[in-house]
């Protein structure tokens, strides 16, 4: 489980001031990612965007993260933004690459380019992301913040001119 753990080691020297005690830890710190979904025009939060997190660029191998900080319950790889426009996954491990892909845009919006966003974590948890991606990291708190924007679907307008009385379309009409 994640959290703070205390380890006490008692070591007795064998004599001759020689020591062969070695301690190795394989408890890797885990990190959280918060995806913030916003309107491209006015930066308002968008509810209902669905994201998947994968370990490969083709987005075929899902990464299993947790939707709560205690890493309890079932692991998931898809997250949906709430009314605050945010979705958070817990359990990312340093030394791995993660690919975040928008699977569904909120109602009234469309997915901008469909390419996954690559987040590379080095062995100390420092992240690098694709150029042009809005990304912040707080290594001390073990958190990453990714902002993804969507443009609203363009509307359409149909104009027709009809002759009064008959309702038939007027010919050679220019607007």
Short mmCIF file of C-alpha atoms in Angstrom, two decimals:
data_model
loop_
_atom_site.label_atom_id
_atom_site.label_comp_id
_atom_site.label_asym_id
_atom_site.label_seq_id
_atom_site.Cartn_x
_atom_site.Cartn_y
_atom_site.Cartn_z
CA UNK A 1 0.00 0.00 0.00
CA UNK A 2 1.08 3.57 -0.52
CA UNK A 3 1.85 5.80 2.41
CA UNK A 4 4.65 6.32 4.87
CA UNK A 5 6.33 3.27 6.34
CA UNK A 6 8.92 2.95 9.09
CA UNK A 7 11.59 0.29 8.92
CA UNK A 8 13.83 -0.45 11.89
CA UNK A 9 16.91 -2.58 11.38
CA UNK A 10 19.01 -4.06 14.15
CA UNK A 11 22.43 -5.12 12.98
CA UNK A 12 25.02 -6.88 15.04
CA UNK A 13 28.63 -6.56 13.94
CA UNK A 14 30.37 -9.90 13.52
CA UNK A 15 33.67 -8.62 14.80
CA UNK A 16 36.96 -7.53 13.24
CA UNK A 17 35.21 -4.29 12.20
CA UNK A 18 34.22 -5.95 8.95
CA UNK A 19 30.70 -5.67 7.75
CA UNK A 20 28.85 -7.41 4.99
CA UNK A 21 25.47 -5.86 5.63
CA UNK A 22 23.73 -4.48 2.53
CA UNK A 23 20.21 -3.19 2.40
CA UNK A 24 18.27 -2.78 -0.82
CA UNK A 25 14.80 -1.31 -1.07
CA UNK A 26 12.44 -2.12 -3.85
CA UNK A 27 9.65 0.11 -2.62
CA UNK A 28 9.24 2.47 -5.52
CA UNK A 29 7.36 5.70 -4.87
CA UNK A 30 4.08 6.01 -6.72
CA UNK A 31 2.75 9.11 -8.40
CA UNK A 32 -0.67 10.52 -9.22
CA UNK A 33 -1.83 12.18 -12.42
CA UNK A 34 -4.70 14.63 -12.58
CA UNK A 35 -6.10 15.27 -16.04
CA UNK A 36 -7.84 18.64 -16.31
CA UNK A 37 -10.25 19.04 -19.23
CA UNK A 38 -11.00 22.60 -20.38
CA UNK A 39 -12.80 24.46 -23.14
CA UNK A 40 -10.24 25.80 -25.64
CA UNK A 41 -12.02 29.16 -25.96
CA UNK A 42 -12.89 30.13 -22.39
CA UNK A 43 -10.94 27.62 -20.21
CA UNK A 44 -14.09 26.45 -18.40
CA UNK A 45 -14.03 22.95 -16.90
CA UNK A 46 -15.57 20.20 -19.04
CA UNK A 47 -17.40 17.21 -17.59
CA UNK A 48 -17.59 13.83 -19.29
CA UNK A 49 -14.28 13.53 -21.15
CA UNK A 50 -12.97 9.93 -21.07
CA UNK A 51 -9.24 9.17 -21.06
CA UNK A 52 -7.27 5.93 -21.23
CA UNK A 53 -3.72 5.48 -19.93
CA UNK A 54 -1.41 3.02 -21.68
CA UNK A 55 2.19 1.78 -21.58
CA UNK A 56 2.72 1.79 -25.36
CA UNK A 57 2.41 4.45 -28.02
CA UNK A 58 -0.12 2.41 -30.00
CA UNK A 59 -2.34 2.48 -26.89
CA UNK A 60 -2.92 -1.28 -26.89
CA UNK A 61 -1.54 -2.14 -23.43
CA UNK A 62 -3.62 -0.55 -20.66
CA UNK A 63 -1.90 0.65 -17.49
CA UNK A 64 -3.79 -0.24 -14.36
CA UNK A 65 -4.06 2.68 -11.96
CA UNK A 66 -6.43 3.40 -9.11
CA UNK A 67 -9.15 6.00 -8.87
CA UNK A 68 -8.47 6.68 -5.19
CA UNK A 69 -5.33 7.65 -3.29
CA UNK A 70 -5.47 4.58 -1.05
CA UNK A 71 -5.06 2.33 -4.09
CA UNK A 72 -7.96 0.24 -2.90
CA UNK A 73 -10.63 -1.36 -4.99
CA UNK A 74 -10.28 -2.42 -8.58
CA UNK A 75 -7.61 -0.95 -10.80
CA UNK A 76 -8.73 0.83 -13.94
CA UNK A 77 -7.14 2.40 -16.99
CA UNK A 78 -9.98 4.71 -18.02
CA UNK A 79 -10.93 7.90 -16.22
CA UNK A 80 -13.87 10.28 -16.78
CA UNK A 81 -13.74 13.95 -15.83
CA UNK A 82 -16.23 15.10 -13.20
CA UNK A 83 -18.13 18.39 -12.92
CA UNK A 84 -14.85 20.08 -11.94
CA UNK A 85 -13.32 18.92 -15.25
CA UNK A 86 -10.80 16.68 -13.46
CA UNK A 87 -10.01 12.98 -13.28
CA UNK A 88 -7.18 11.55 -11.15
CA UNK A 89 -5.35 8.24 -11.36
CA UNK A 90 -2.98 6.92 -8.69
CA UNK A 91 -0.15 4.43 -8.94
CA UNK A 92 2.24 5.65 -11.66
CA UNK A 93 5.78 4.36 -11.08
CA UNK A 94 9.06 6.14 -11.87
CA UNK A 95 11.13 4.80 -14.75
CA UNK A 96 8.14 4.16 -17.03
CA UNK A 97 6.50 5.79 -20.02
CA UNK A 98 2.78 6.52 -19.97
CA UNK A 99 0.54 7.43 -22.90
CA UNK A 100 -2.64 9.38 -22.16
CA UNK A 101 -5.25 9.23 -24.89
CA UNK A 102 -8.59 10.97 -25.04
CA UNK A 103 -11.16 8.29 -25.87
CA UNK A 104 -14.32 10.42 -25.84
CA UNK A 105 -14.87 14.16 -25.78
CA UNK A 106 -17.58 15.81 -23.65
CA UNK A 107 -20.99 16.36 -25.27
CA UNK A 108 -20.83 19.22 -27.77
CA UNK A 109 -17.04 18.91 -28.26
CA UNK A 110 -14.71 16.94 -30.48
CA UNK A 111 -11.34 15.32 -29.88
CA UNK A 112 -8.73 17.72 -31.21
CA UNK A 113 -6.12 15.44 -32.80
CA UNK A 114 -6.51 11.97 -31.30
CA UNK A 115 -2.77 11.51 -30.67
CA UNK A 116 -1.73 10.16 -27.29
CA UNK A 117 0.30 12.40 -24.98
CA UNK A 118 3.53 10.76 -23.84
CA UNK A 119 4.67 11.26 -20.25
CA UNK A 120 8.14 9.84 -19.53
CA UNK A 121 9.09 9.41 -15.88
CA UNK A 122 12.78 9.11 -15.07
CA UNK A 123 14.00 7.01 -12.14
CA UNK A 124 13.58 9.96 -9.75
CA UNK A 125 10.03 10.71 -10.87
CA UNK A 126 10.85 13.77 -12.99
CA UNK A 127 8.58 13.87 -15.99
CA UNK A 128 9.08 15.02 -19.55
CA UNK A 129 6.18 15.43 -21.95
CA UNK A 130 5.61 16.17 -25.62
CA UNK A 131 6.26 19.76 -26.73
CA UNK A 132 3.28 22.07 -26.53
CA UNK A 133 1.48 20.06 -23.83
CA UNK A 134 0.20 21.97 -20.78
CA UNK A 135 1.82 20.04 -17.95
CA UNK A 136 2.92 20.73 -14.38
CA UNK A 137 4.64 18.50 -11.87
CA UNK A 138 5.11 18.58 -8.16
CA UNK A 139 7.68 15.89 -7.41
CA UNK A 140 7.60 16.58 -3.65
CA UNK A 141 3.87 15.76 -3.58
CA UNK A 142 4.31 13.03 -6.23
CA UNK A 143 1.70 14.64 -8.51
CA UNK A 144 1.45 15.51 -12.18
CA UNK A 145 -1.13 17.81 -13.74
CA UNK A 146 -2.04 17.50 -17.42
CA UNK A 147 -4.38 20.02 -19.06
CA UNK A 148 -6.17 19.00 -22.25
CA UNK A 149 -8.43 21.37 -24.18
CA UNK A 150 -11.27 20.73 -26.61
CA UNK A 151 -12.92 22.94 -29.16
CA UNK A 152 -16.69 22.92 -29.35
CA UNK A 153 -18.34 21.33 -32.35
CA UNK A 154 -19.01 23.93 -35.03
CA UNK A 155 -22.66 24.61 -35.66
CA UNK A 156 -24.27 24.85 -39.06
CA UNK A 157 -26.78 27.22 -40.54
CA UNK A 158 -29.00 26.56 -43.54
CA UNK A 159 -30.60 29.53 -45.26
CA UNK A 160 -33.22 29.17 -47.93
CA UNK A 161 -35.42 31.72 -49.66
CA UNK A 162 -39.00 30.84 -50.55
CA UNK A 163 -41.61 32.65 -52.57
CA UNK A 164 -44.41 34.10 -50.39
CA UNK A 165 -47.72 32.45 -50.98
CA UNK A 166 -46.42 29.37 -52.79
CA UNK A 167 -43.58 28.31 -50.49
CA UNK A 168 -41.52 27.20 -53.46
CA UNK A 169 -37.78 27.84 -53.36
CA UNK A 170 -36.71 31.06 -55.06
CA UNK A 171 -34.21 30.44 -57.84
CA UNK A 172 -30.92 32.27 -58.40
CA UNK A 173 -30.78 33.46 -54.81
CA UNK A 174 -27.52 34.80 -53.44
CA UNK A 175 -26.74 35.60 -49.81
#
